[in-house]
Amino acid sequence: MKTISLSEREVRAAVSMREAIDAVRRGFVGLANGEFEMPTRTALRDGRFLVMSAHHRPTESAMIKTLSVNFDRVPAITGTVVWSTLDRLDHLIADAAAVTTLRTGAAVGVATDLFAAPDADRLTLIGAGGQALDQVRAVHTVRPLRHLTIVGTGTGRAHALADTLRAELDGTEIRTATDPASAVADAHIVCCATPATSPLFPGSALPARVHVNAIGAFRPSMRELPDELLATGTVIIDELGAVLEESGEIIHALQAGAITQDDLTELGTALTAAPPAPRGKRTVFKTVGVAMQDWAIARLLADKFLC
């Protein structure tokens, strides 16, 4: 029996964003087809400690992730991902921060590839924290960017992120801003990655045609998007049970009567059938993150290191 432990650097070196997007896409299709046993995650201390698990029936493999979340420290996420199967004694343990940001970015890549306009090349990113880099990398993988605006409450982190991305995104014009409403006005794609507790911008600030990804709010007390956007756009979610329990945006919009559950389409369903006909030209992907995504990345790592 052997146990392989992978650091953040080793996870990053082993899995490209393209590989992650493809793996998470397959995972969402498998989720829609009933391949996973996946209980809603356990949240302790109002989401400061999280435990997530997924069992993939066809491969008899399972993943368990435990992590802590503290936005007052760097990194905000720390923990472990453990992979095991029934047919062997070996285990793999990976850094949870790397897996989490990678799989969250990958889910955004899947949704953006499915719903953003084919020629979309202007991204506004709101938030310059730990999730930000992989949000941009994922979008750029499926929609090569010509323009990127990074919106941060403090200029320091936004400028530092811009400098990092200039080294990666050759030929992309990158600027920083502090006002979300004005920054989204000409965007083709918007990514929200903040711990906000109230909407970041009014729906009227967005152009008529835009794809919005919202990944920051993962508790009922958190919101990044306004009800009016959800009420007038096509809303895609990662998994119904998860968002009904954890997504502040979805819970608030349902309670306000802005949307109904029938207005929500799971990403796996959208991937396995024709995309839902939009009520407007705005699409929204709201994700709180589900364990299948972590399983998808862990399986990639297991295939590489437990061969």
CSV table of N, CA, C and O in Angstrom, one decimal, residues 3 8 34 49 81 105 113 118 130 133 157 161 208 218 233 240 242 263-264 302:
chain,number,residue,atom,x,y,z
A,3,THR,N,0.7,5.7,-0.2
A,3,THR,CA,0.0,7.0,-0.2
A,3,THR,C,0.8,8.1,-0.8
A,3,THR,O,1.9,8.3,-0.4
A,8,GLU,N,0.4,21.9,-3.5
A,8,GLU,CA,-0.2,22.8,-4.5
A,8,GLU,C,0.6,22.9,-5.8
A,8,GLU,O,0.0,22.8,-6.9
A,34,GLY,N,-26.7,10.2,-13.5
A,34,GLY,CA,-26.9,9.4,-12.3
A,34,GLY,C,-25.8,8.6,-11.8
A,34,GLY,O,-25.9,7.6,-11.1
A,49,PHE,N,-15.9,25.7,7.9
A,49,PHE,CA,-15.4,24.3,7.7
A,49,PHE,C,-16.3,23.6,6.8
A,49,PHE,O,-17.5,23.5,7.1
A,81,VAL,N,-7.6,16.8,-0.1
A,81,VAL,CA,-8.5,16.0,-0.9
A,81,VAL,C,-7.9,14.5,-0.9
A,81,VAL,O,-6.7,14.4,-1.1
A,105,GLY,N,-12.6,27.0,-11.4
A,105,GLY,CA,-12.4,27.6,-12.7
A,105,GLY,C,-12.8,26.7,-13.8
A,105,GLY,O,-13.4,27.2,-14.8
A,113,ASP,N,-18.0,28.1,-22.1
A,113,ASP,CA,-17.9,27.5,-23.5
A,113,ASP,C,-19.2,27.2,-24.1
A,113,ASP,O,-19.5,27.3,-25.3
A,118,PRO,N,-19.7,32.9,-29.3
A,118,PRO,CA,-18.5,32.4,-29.8
A,118,PRO,C,-17.4,33.4,-30.0
A,118,PRO,O,-16.2,33.0,-29.9
A,130,GLY,N,-8.1,34.5,-4.1
A,130,GLY,CA,-7.5,33.3,-4.4
A,130,GLY,C,-8.1,32.5,-5.6
A,130,GLY,O,-7.4,31.7,-6.3
A,133,LEU,N,-7.3,33.9,-10.4
A,133,LEU,CA,-6.4,33.5,-11.4
A,133,LEU,C,-7.0,32.4,-12.3
A,133,LEU,O,-7.0,32.4,-13.5
A,157,ARG,N,-4.2,44.4,-4.6
A,157,ARG,CA,-4.4,43.0,-5.1
A,157,ARG,C,-4.7,43.0,-6.6
A,157,ARG,O,-4.3,42.1,-7.3
A,161,LEU,N,-2.5,41.1,-9.4
A,161,LEU,CA,-3.1,40.1,-10.2
A,161,LEU,C,-2.9,40.4,-11.7
A,161,LEU,O,-2.6,39.6,-12.5
A,208,ALA,N,-26.9,44.1,-23.1
A,208,ALA,CA,-28.0,43.3,-23.5
A,208,ALA,C,-27.6,41.8,-23.7
A,208,ALA,O,-28.4,40.9,-23.4
A,218,PHE,N,-21.3,31.2,-1.5
A,218,PHE,CA,-21.5,29.8,-1.2
A,218,PHE,C,-22.3,29.5,0.0
A,218,PHE,O,-22.4,28.4,0.5
A,233,GLY,N,-32.7,36.6,-17.2
A,233,GLY,CA,-31.8,35.8,-18.0
A,233,GLY,C,-32.0,34.3,-17.9
A,233,GLY,O,-32.8,33.8,-17.1
A,240,LEU,N,-29.2,21.3,-8.3
A,240,LEU,CA,-30.3,21.9,-7.7
A,240,LEU,C,-30.3,21.9,-6.1
A,240,LEU,O,-30.5,22.9,-5.5
A,242,ALA,N,-27.9,21.6,-4.1
A,242,ALA,CA,-26.8,22.4,-3.5
A,242,ALA,C,-27.2,23.9,-3.5
A,242,ALA,O,-27.0,24.6,-2.5
A,263,ASP,N,-37.2,27.7,-13.5
A,263,ASP,CA,-36.3,28.6,-14.2
A,263,ASP,C,-34.9,28.2,-14.1
A,263,ASP,O,-34.0,28.8,-14.7
A,264,LEU,N,-34.6,27.1,-13.3
A,264,LEU,CA,-33.2,26.7,-13.1
A,264,LEU,C,-32.9,25.5,-13.9
A,264,LEU,O,-33.6,24.5,-13.8
A,302,ALA,N,-5.0,10.9,-9.8
A,302,ALA,CA,-4.9,9.4,-9.5
A,302,ALA,C,-4.4,8.7,-10.8
A,302,ALA,O,-3.5,7.8,-10.7
